[in-house]
Amino acid sequence: MHPISKAIRIQLGPTNEKEHSNPIFMTSSFCYDDAEQMRAVFADEIEQNMYSRFVNPNTKELEQKMAALEGTEAAFATATGMAAIFSCFMSLLKQGDTLLSCNSIFGSTHTVITKYLPKYGIQHKYVPASATEEEWEAAIDPSVKMIYLETPTNPALDILDLEMIGRVAKKHNIIFVVDNAFATPLCQQPVQYGADLVVHSGTKWLDGQGRVLGGVVCGRKELVNEVYLFVRSSGASLSPFNAWILSKSLETLDVRMERHAANALYIAEQLSDHPEIEWLKYPHLSSHPQYAIAKKQMQNGGGLVTFNLKGGLDAGREFLNKLQMLSLTANLGDTRSIASHPASTTHAKLSAEERMKTGITPGLIRISVGLEHRDDILNDILQAL
Ligand SMILES: *Cc1c(COP(=O)(O)O)cnc(C)c1O
């Protein structure tokens, strides 16, 4: 079966009730027939459900679907995207190691890397999103044990070259981890470029309807198992209910992403010459600075569009105030279109200089393009402009 069919057809069960849709296994633990079976399960001699902090049928189903979509041996579900990311760091890095990453990464990931990992003796180095192969090479020393990145970056939508960075990671035998939340596996499969692990915030496009938090780590079995062992002891496990929602959501991910990307391309094309807009970025628009790389590694341009308003900070705030349909909210990857102005909201605590380093100009607007009629989305943006 093709991965998209597996995302629909993988199903644990049915139970004796012969249900068609998978039930939710709201149970914290599982039973044993006798003392001997219980002993063998606890001794890891036989694989069987034990306790939902370890594994649950709903999380297992979600994991198998995600492994199929990302083309990986294994996957493991976590409570949130941040739990997935933090668990990769904690299970695979140790005191004295260095994590090499990029200036442009998700805000909470940046906080974990700069505020918490140093407490455990794990240092970091950042290169700019525009770094060349020589600059990535120059950042490597024997203490670098992991390369961690996101592409497209949030919110600037810069594209990092997965093939080039994967080559650098392989040459130096460094674990290569990619946060694929923005692109989703329907648009980009980082393992094709040598990623050892792919992490997701299920909260975004995977759920796609702004309902639940969740995360997934996909990759080579031995590495995913390390993450699993960390989470099963430390506790950031996904609830069966959220896993059920996310597993159901994956059945429609392909059609949703196709429409999100088509709507986003249309919005980007219609807005690119607007007089109030200084520049606009969309990965599959030929004006994007890394268009060639985006065409190589992304099957579509994704569902996000960013543009910079000529009027800067005040224009950004005014734009948000004038929107009538688009939601003002911190999430992205929803059926409902969302606008955000990072300089006055999510990234307001950074200094102006720090913001510029991550590509956040004062007038930057990020649109998460939803599934409403494309002209309703466009017209709301146009009247606000
Ligand atoms: C939202 C997001 C995260 C964090 O995910 P949560 O589910 O909110 O913990 C990580 N990376 C990226 C790129 C995100 O957009």
Short mmCIF file of C-alpha atoms and ligand atoms in Angstrom, two decimals:
data_model
loop_
_atom_site.label_atom_id
_atom_site.label_comp_id
_atom_site.label_asym_id
_atom_site.label_seq_id
_atom_site.Cartn_x
_atom_site.Cartn_y
_atom_site.Cartn_z
CA MET A 1 0.00 0.00 0.00
CA HIS A 2 1.04 3.61 -0.56
CA PRO A 3 1.80 5.60 2.59
CA ILE A 4 -1.42 7.63 2.25
CA SER A 5 -3.44 4.41 2.12
CA LYS A 6 -1.61 3.14 5.18
CA ALA A 7 -2.48 6.40 6.99
CA ILE A 8 -6.11 5.45 6.37
CA ARG A 9 -6.03 1.66 6.65
CA ILE A 10 -3.65 0.89 9.52
CA GLN A 11 -5.95 -0.05 12.35
CA LEU A 12 -5.46 -1.95 15.56
CA GLY A 13 -8.29 -4.32 16.17
CA PRO A 14 -11.13 -4.77 15.58
CA THR A 15 -12.23 -5.93 19.01
CA ASN A 16 -14.93 -8.60 19.45
CA GLU A 17 -17.52 -5.87 18.74
CA LYS A 18 -16.33 -5.74 15.08
CA GLU A 19 -16.41 -1.94 15.01
CA HIS A 20 -15.32 -0.17 11.82
CA SER A 21 -13.83 2.95 13.43
CA ASN A 22 -11.21 2.24 16.06
CA PRO A 23 -12.48 2.75 19.63
CA ILE A 24 -10.70 4.89 22.20
CA PHE A 25 -8.88 2.77 24.75
CA MET A 26 -9.40 4.97 27.81
CA THR A 27 -7.54 2.75 30.21
CA SER A 28 -4.49 3.51 32.29
CA SER A 29 -3.37 -0.12 32.48
CA PHE A 30 -3.87 -3.59 30.97
CA CYS A 31 -4.53 -7.02 32.52
CA TYR A 32 -2.68 -10.34 32.54
CA ASP A 33 -4.04 -13.89 32.48
CA ASP A 34 -1.82 -15.13 35.29
CA ALA A 35 1.26 -14.46 37.36
CA GLU A 36 3.59 -16.06 34.82
CA GLN A 37 2.37 -13.85 31.95
CA MET A 38 2.67 -10.78 34.15
CA ARG A 39 6.22 -11.73 35.13
CA ALA A 40 7.24 -12.27 31.51
CA VAL A 41 5.83 -8.89 30.41
CA PHE A 42 7.66 -7.06 33.18
CA ALA A 43 10.87 -8.91 32.32
CA ASP A 44 10.52 -7.63 28.70
CA GLU A 45 10.37 -11.27 27.52
CA ILE A 46 7.05 -10.81 25.75
CA GLU A 47 5.62 -7.65 24.26
CA GLN A 48 2.22 -6.80 25.64
CA ASN A 49 0.38 -3.68 26.80
CA MET A 50 1.29 -2.75 30.36
CA TYR A 51 0.53 0.82 31.27
CA SER A 52 -0.56 3.78 29.15
CA ARG A 53 2.49 5.86 30.09
CA PHE A 54 4.45 3.20 28.15
CA VAL A 55 2.11 2.33 25.32
CA ASN A 56 -1.60 2.27 24.47
CA PRO A 57 -3.39 0.85 21.39
CA ASN A 58 -4.36 4.35 20.24
CA THR A 59 -0.84 5.74 20.45
CA LYS A 60 0.49 2.60 18.75
CA GLU A 61 -1.90 3.09 15.82
CA LEU A 62 -0.86 6.73 15.43
CA GLU A 63 2.82 5.75 15.58
CA GLN A 64 2.46 3.11 12.86
CA LYS A 65 0.69 5.58 10.58
CA MET A 66 3.33 8.26 11.13
CA ALA A 67 6.16 5.80 10.47
CA ALA A 68 4.42 4.88 7.19
CA LEU A 69 4.05 8.53 6.15
CA GLU A 70 7.60 9.54 7.06
CA GLY A 71 9.05 6.33 5.64
CA THR A 72 10.78 5.39 8.89
CA GLU A 73 11.30 2.11 10.75
CA ALA A 74 9.65 3.36 13.91
CA ALA A 75 7.75 6.21 15.54
CA PHE A 76 6.83 7.19 19.07
CA ALA A 77 4.04 9.56 20.16
CA THR A 78 4.45 12.18 22.90
CA ALA A 79 2.19 14.58 24.79
CA THR A 80 3.17 17.65 22.72
CA GLY A 81 5.60 18.66 20.02
CA MET A 82 7.89 20.13 22.68
CA ALA A 83 7.84 16.82 24.57
CA ALA A 84 9.02 15.11 21.37
CA ILE A 85 11.84 17.63 20.90
CA PHE A 86 12.94 17.74 24.54
CA SER A 87 12.90 13.94 24.76
CA CYS A 88 15.20 13.67 21.73
CA PHE A 89 17.67 16.02 23.41
CA MET A 90 17.52 14.34 26.82
CA SER A 91 17.74 10.78 25.57
CA LEU A 92 20.48 11.26 22.97
CA LEU A 93 22.74 14.00 24.37
CA LYS A 94 24.89 14.04 27.48
CA GLN A 95 27.12 16.34 29.49
CA GLY A 96 29.91 17.77 27.32
CA ASP A 97 28.02 17.38 24.03
CA THR A 98 27.20 20.28 21.73
CA LEU A 99 23.96 20.68 19.80
CA LEU A 100 24.36 22.49 16.48
CA SER A 101 21.28 24.32 15.28
CA CYS A 102 20.06 27.36 13.39
CA ASN A 103 19.09 30.87 14.61
CA SER A 104 15.62 30.41 13.19
CA ILE A 105 13.92 27.79 15.31
CA PHE A 106 10.64 27.57 17.21
CA GLY A 107 10.66 29.84 20.30
CA SER A 108 10.17 27.12 22.94
CA THR A 109 12.86 24.97 21.29
CA HIS A 110 15.22 27.96 21.53
CA THR A 111 14.32 28.33 25.24
CA VAL A 112 15.04 24.64 25.93
CA ILE A 113 18.38 24.83 24.09
CA THR A 114 19.60 28.08 25.66
CA LYS A 115 18.07 27.98 29.15
CA TYR A 116 17.69 24.34 30.18
CA LEU A 117 20.22 22.18 28.30
CA PRO A 118 23.20 24.20 29.68
CA LYS A 119 22.10 23.17 33.21
CA TYR A 120 22.95 19.61 32.21
CA GLY A 121 26.26 20.56 30.58
CA ILE A 122 24.92 20.44 27.00
CA GLN A 123 26.12 23.44 24.97
CA HIS A 124 24.85 24.79 21.67
CA LYS A 125 26.01 26.62 18.57
CA TYR A 126 23.77 28.38 16.06
CA VAL A 127 24.43 29.13 12.41
CA PRO A 128 22.23 31.46 10.33
CA ALA A 129 19.49 30.01 8.11
CA SER A 130 21.54 31.20 5.13
CA ALA A 131 24.71 29.29 6.21
CA THR A 132 26.65 27.63 3.38
CA GLU A 133 28.10 24.11 3.50
CA GLU A 134 31.46 25.66 4.50
CA GLU A 135 29.81 27.52 7.39
CA TRP A 136 28.06 24.37 8.64
CA GLU A 137 31.37 22.50 8.34
CA ALA A 138 33.19 25.28 10.21
CA ALA A 139 30.74 25.01 13.13
CA ILE A 140 31.56 21.33 13.67
CA ASP A 141 34.00 20.14 16.31
CA PRO A 142 34.29 16.75 18.04
CA SER A 143 31.78 17.74 20.75
CA VAL A 144 28.95 18.27 18.21
CA LYS A 145 26.71 15.20 18.56
CA MET A 146 23.46 16.44 17.04
CA ILE A 147 22.35 18.76 14.24
CA TYR A 148 18.83 20.01 14.80
CA LEU A 149 16.85 22.19 12.40
CA GLU A 150 13.47 23.22 11.00
CA THR A 151 12.61 23.94 7.40
CA PRO A 152 10.71 26.02 6.39
CA THR A 153 11.64 28.19 9.35
CA ASN A 154 9.07 29.86 11.57
CA PRO A 155 7.93 32.57 10.92
CA ALA A 156 10.32 33.77 8.18
CA LEU A 157 9.78 30.73 5.88
CA ASP A 158 13.46 30.45 4.99
CA ILE A 159 14.38 27.09 3.47
CA LEU A 160 17.38 25.06 4.67
CA ASP A 161 18.97 22.61 2.25
CA LEU A 162 18.29 19.16 3.76
CA GLU A 163 20.51 17.37 1.25
CA MET A 164 23.51 19.60 2.00
CA ILE A 165 23.12 19.52 5.78
CA GLY A 166 22.39 15.78 5.72
CA ARG A 167 25.69 15.31 3.86
CA VAL A 168 27.58 17.28 6.52
CA ALA A 169 25.92 15.28 9.34
CA LYS A 170 26.75 11.96 7.68
CA LYS A 171 30.35 12.90 6.98
CA HIS A 172 30.95 13.62 10.67
CA ASN A 173 28.68 10.85 11.97
CA ILE A 174 26.38 13.30 13.76
CA ILE A 175 22.73 12.54 14.63
CA PHE A 176 20.58 14.63 12.28
CA VAL A 177 17.16 15.69 13.61
CA VAL A 178 14.57 17.63 11.58
CA ASP A 179 11.42 19.28 12.92
CA ASN A 180 9.00 18.60 10.05
CA ALA A 181 5.92 20.24 11.63
CA PHE A 182 5.66 23.03 9.04
CA ALA A 183 5.95 20.87 5.94
CA THR A 184 4.32 17.60 7.11
CA PRO A 185 5.36 14.24 5.59
CA LEU A 186 2.96 14.81 2.67
CA CYS A 187 5.20 17.63 1.49
CA GLN A 188 8.70 16.66 2.62
CA GLN A 189 10.35 13.48 3.95
CA PRO A 190 13.61 14.44 5.68
CA VAL A 191 14.79 10.80 5.94
CA GLN A 192 15.34 10.90 2.16
CA TYR A 193 18.16 13.36 2.91
CA GLY A 194 19.71 11.43 5.75
CA ALA A 195 17.70 12.62 8.77
CA ASP A 196 18.00 10.09 11.60
CA LEU A 197 14.98 11.45 13.45
CA VAL A 198 12.00 13.54 12.36
CA VAL A 199 9.98 15.32 15.02
CA HIS A 200 6.46 16.69 14.78
CA SER A 201 4.09 18.91 16.62
CA GLY A 202 0.87 16.98 15.99
CA THR A 203 -0.89 20.10 17.26
CA LYS A 204 -0.47 21.84 13.91
CA TRP A 205 -1.27 20.37 10.48
CA LEU A 206 -1.49 16.74 11.66
CA ASP A 207 -4.56 17.49 13.76
CA GLY A 208 -5.35 20.32 11.40
CA GLN A 209 -8.38 21.50 13.33
CA GLY A 210 -6.87 23.14 16.39
CA ARG A 211 -8.27 20.60 18.85
CA VAL A 212 -5.49 18.70 20.60
CA LEU A 213 -1.83 18.88 21.54
CA GLY A 214 0.44 16.03 20.56
CA GLY A 215 3.87 15.15 19.22
CA VAL A 216 5.64 12.35 17.36
CA VAL A 217 9.24 11.26 16.90
CA CYS A 218 9.89 9.17 13.76
CA GLY A 219 13.13 7.50 12.74
CA ARG A 220 15.56 4.63 13.10
CA LYS A 221 14.35 2.01 15.57
CA GLU A 222 17.35 2.13 17.90
CA LEU A 223 17.11 5.92 18.29
CA VAL A 224 13.31 6.01 18.62
CA ASN A 225 13.63 3.33 21.29
CA GLU A 226 15.96 5.59 23.31
CA VAL A 227 13.32 8.34 23.16
CA TYR A 228 10.62 5.84 24.16
CA LEU A 229 12.63 4.65 27.17
CA PHE A 230 13.12 8.27 28.28
CA VAL A 231 9.42 9.17 27.94
CA ARG A 232 8.10 6.00 29.55
CA SER A 233 10.10 6.86 32.65
CA SER A 234 9.81 10.65 32.62
CA GLY A 235 6.13 10.85 31.71
CA ALA A 236 5.41 13.10 28.68
CA SER A 237 3.22 10.40 27.09
CA LEU A 238 0.30 11.10 24.75
CA SER A 239 -3.23 10.52 26.06
CA PRO A 240 -5.29 7.84 24.25
CA PHE A 241 -7.97 10.42 23.45
CA ASN A 242 -5.52 12.79 21.75
CA ALA A 243 -3.91 9.86 19.93
CA TRP A 244 -7.34 8.79 18.63
CA ILE A 245 -8.04 12.32 17.34
CA LEU A 246 -4.62 12.53 15.66
CA SER A 247 -4.90 9.07 14.13
CA LYS A 248 -8.29 9.96 12.63
CA SER A 249 -6.87 13.27 11.39
CA LEU A 250 -4.14 11.49 9.44
CA GLU A 251 -6.83 9.85 7.29
CA THR A 252 -7.53 13.26 5.73
CA LEU A 253 -4.05 14.80 5.90
CA ASP A 254 -3.29 14.26 2.22
CA VAL A 255 -6.42 15.99 0.91
CA ARG A 256 -6.24 18.74 3.50
CA MET A 257 -2.60 19.60 2.74
CA GLU A 258 -3.24 19.63 -0.98
CA ARG A 259 -5.98 22.24 -0.52
CA HIS A 260 -4.04 24.24 2.11
CA ALA A 261 -1.09 24.44 -0.29
CA ALA A 262 -3.25 25.33 -3.31
CA ASN A 263 -5.01 28.09 -1.35
CA ALA A 264 -1.68 29.38 -0.01
CA LEU A 265 -0.12 29.51 -3.48
CA TYR A 266 -3.15 31.43 -4.77
CA ILE A 267 -3.03 33.94 -1.89
CA ALA A 268 0.75 34.38 -2.35
CA GLU A 269 0.37 35.00 -6.10
CA GLN A 270 -2.48 37.47 -5.65
CA LEU A 271 -0.70 39.47 -2.94
CA SER A 272 2.87 39.57 -4.21
CA ASP A 273 2.53 42.89 -6.09
CA HIS A 274 0.33 44.64 -3.53
CA PRO A 275 1.47 48.25 -2.91
CA GLU A 276 1.35 47.93 0.92
CA ILE A 277 3.58 44.84 0.85
CA GLU A 278 7.36 45.25 0.75
CA TRP A 279 8.12 41.58 0.12
CA LEU A 280 6.26 38.29 0.31
CA LYS A 281 7.63 34.78 0.77
CA TYR A 282 6.09 31.48 -0.22
CA PRO A 283 8.39 28.48 -0.83
CA HIS A 284 6.93 27.55 -4.22
CA LEU A 285 6.79 31.11 -5.59
CA SER A 286 9.75 31.75 -7.92
CA SER A 287 10.53 35.01 -6.06
CA HIS A 288 11.45 33.03 -2.90
CA PRO A 289 15.21 33.38 -2.26
CA GLN A 290 15.61 29.58 -1.88
CA TYR A 291 13.06 28.64 -4.54
CA ALA A 292 15.35 26.04 -6.15
CA ILE A 293 15.90 24.21 -2.86
CA ALA A 294 12.19 24.41 -2.00
CA LYS A 295 11.33 22.88 -5.39
CA LYS A 296 13.86 20.09 -4.82
CA GLN A 297 12.81 19.01 -1.33
CA MET A 298 9.15 20.07 -0.98
CA GLN A 299 6.38 18.48 -3.06
CA ASN A 300 4.26 21.60 -2.50
CA GLY A 301 4.85 24.98 -0.89
CA GLY A 302 2.94 24.23 2.33
CA GLY A 303 0.16 26.21 3.94
CA LEU A 304 2.00 29.27 5.27
CA VAL A 305 2.63 32.62 3.63
CA THR A 306 4.61 35.50 5.13
CA PHE A 307 4.88 39.09 4.00
CA ASN A 308 6.39 42.30 5.28
CA LEU A 309 4.21 45.41 5.51
CA LYS A 310 5.86 48.64 4.40
CA GLY A 311 4.45 50.44 7.45
CA GLY A 312 6.39 48.29 9.98
CA LEU A 313 5.23 47.63 13.56
CA ASP A 314 2.21 49.98 13.59
CA ALA A 315 1.01 48.72 10.23
CA GLY A 316 1.23 45.14 11.55
CA ARG A 317 -0.97 45.93 14.55
CA GLU A 318 -3.42 47.86 12.39
CA PHE A 319 -3.59 44.98 9.91
CA LEU A 320 -4.56 42.53 12.67
CA ASN A 321 -7.22 44.93 13.96
CA LYS A 322 -8.83 45.29 10.54
CA LEU A 323 -9.18 41.59 9.80
CA GLN A 324 -12.77 40.39 9.95
CA MET A 325 -12.66 36.66 9.21
CA LEU A 326 -9.10 35.53 9.86
CA SER A 327 -8.48 34.46 13.47
CA LEU A 328 -5.97 36.15 15.75
CA THR A 329 -4.50 33.19 17.61
CA ALA A 330 -1.14 31.63 18.38
CA ASN A 331 -1.77 28.35 16.57
CA LEU A 332 -1.22 27.46 12.92
CA GLY A 333 -2.23 24.62 10.65
CA ASP A 334 -5.98 24.86 11.15
CA THR A 335 -8.97 24.65 8.79
CA ARG A 336 -9.53 28.30 9.77
CA SER A 337 -7.11 30.87 8.38
CA ILE A 338 -4.99 32.59 11.03
CA ALA A 339 -2.94 35.79 10.98
CA SER A 340 -0.13 36.63 13.35
CA HIS A 341 2.25 39.54 13.80
CA PRO A 342 5.30 38.07 15.57
CA ALA A 343 7.07 41.39 16.35
CA SER A 344 4.22 42.61 18.59
CA THR A 345 3.17 39.21 20.01
CA THR A 346 5.04 35.87 20.05
CA HIS A 347 8.47 37.47 19.64
CA ALA A 348 7.85 40.82 21.41
CA LYS A 349 10.14 39.87 24.34
CA LEU A 350 13.20 39.58 22.08
CA SER A 351 15.33 42.65 21.37
CA ALA A 352 14.99 44.20 17.90
CA GLU A 353 18.44 42.80 17.06
CA GLU A 354 17.50 39.26 18.17
CA ARG A 355 14.33 39.48 16.11
CA MET A 356 16.27 40.47 12.99
CA LYS A 357 18.58 37.47 13.48
CA THR A 358 15.62 35.12 13.21
CA GLY A 359 14.25 37.01 10.22
CA ILE A 360 11.43 38.79 12.08
CA THR A 361 11.09 42.27 10.61
CA PRO A 362 8.76 44.79 12.35
CA GLY A 363 6.10 44.51 9.64
CA LEU A 364 6.19 40.70 9.25
CA ILE A 365 2.79 39.03 9.01
CA ARG A 366 2.40 35.24 8.97
CA ILE A 367 -0.72 33.77 7.44
CA SER A 368 -1.68 30.15 8.09
CA VAL A 369 -3.93 29.59 5.11
CA GLY A 370 -7.04 27.60 5.96
CA LEU A 371 -9.66 25.69 4.01
CA GLU A 372 -12.24 28.47 3.61
CA HIS A 373 -12.97 29.51 0.01
CA ARG A 374 -9.74 31.01 -1.28
CA ASP A 375 -11.44 34.29 -2.28
CA ASP A 376 -12.92 34.78 1.19
CA ILE A 377 -9.42 34.48 2.63
CA LEU A 378 -7.95 36.77 0.00
CA ASN A 379 -10.71 39.40 0.29
CA ASP A 380 -10.33 39.64 4.07
CA ILE A 381 -6.59 40.20 3.70
CA LEU A 382 -7.10 42.72 0.89
CA GLN A 383 -9.63 44.81 2.83
CA ALA A 384 -7.33 44.81 5.90
CA LEU A 385 -4.39 45.91 3.73
C1 LIG B 1 4.20 24.37 17.54
C2 LIG B 1 5.54 23.91 17.16
C3 LIG B 1 6.31 23.15 18.05
C4 LIG B 1 5.83 22.79 19.44
O1 LIG B 1 4.72 21.96 19.41
P1 LIG B 1 3.66 21.86 20.62
O2 LIG B 1 2.76 20.77 20.18
O3 LIG B 1 3.01 23.21 20.74
O4 LIG B 1 4.45 21.51 21.84
C5 LIG B 1 7.56 22.74 17.64
N1 LIG B 1 8.04 23.05 16.41
C6 LIG B 1 7.33 23.79 15.52
C7 LIG B 1 7.92 24.10 14.19
C8 LIG B 1 6.06 24.24 15.86
O5 LIG B 1 5.37 24.99 14.99
#
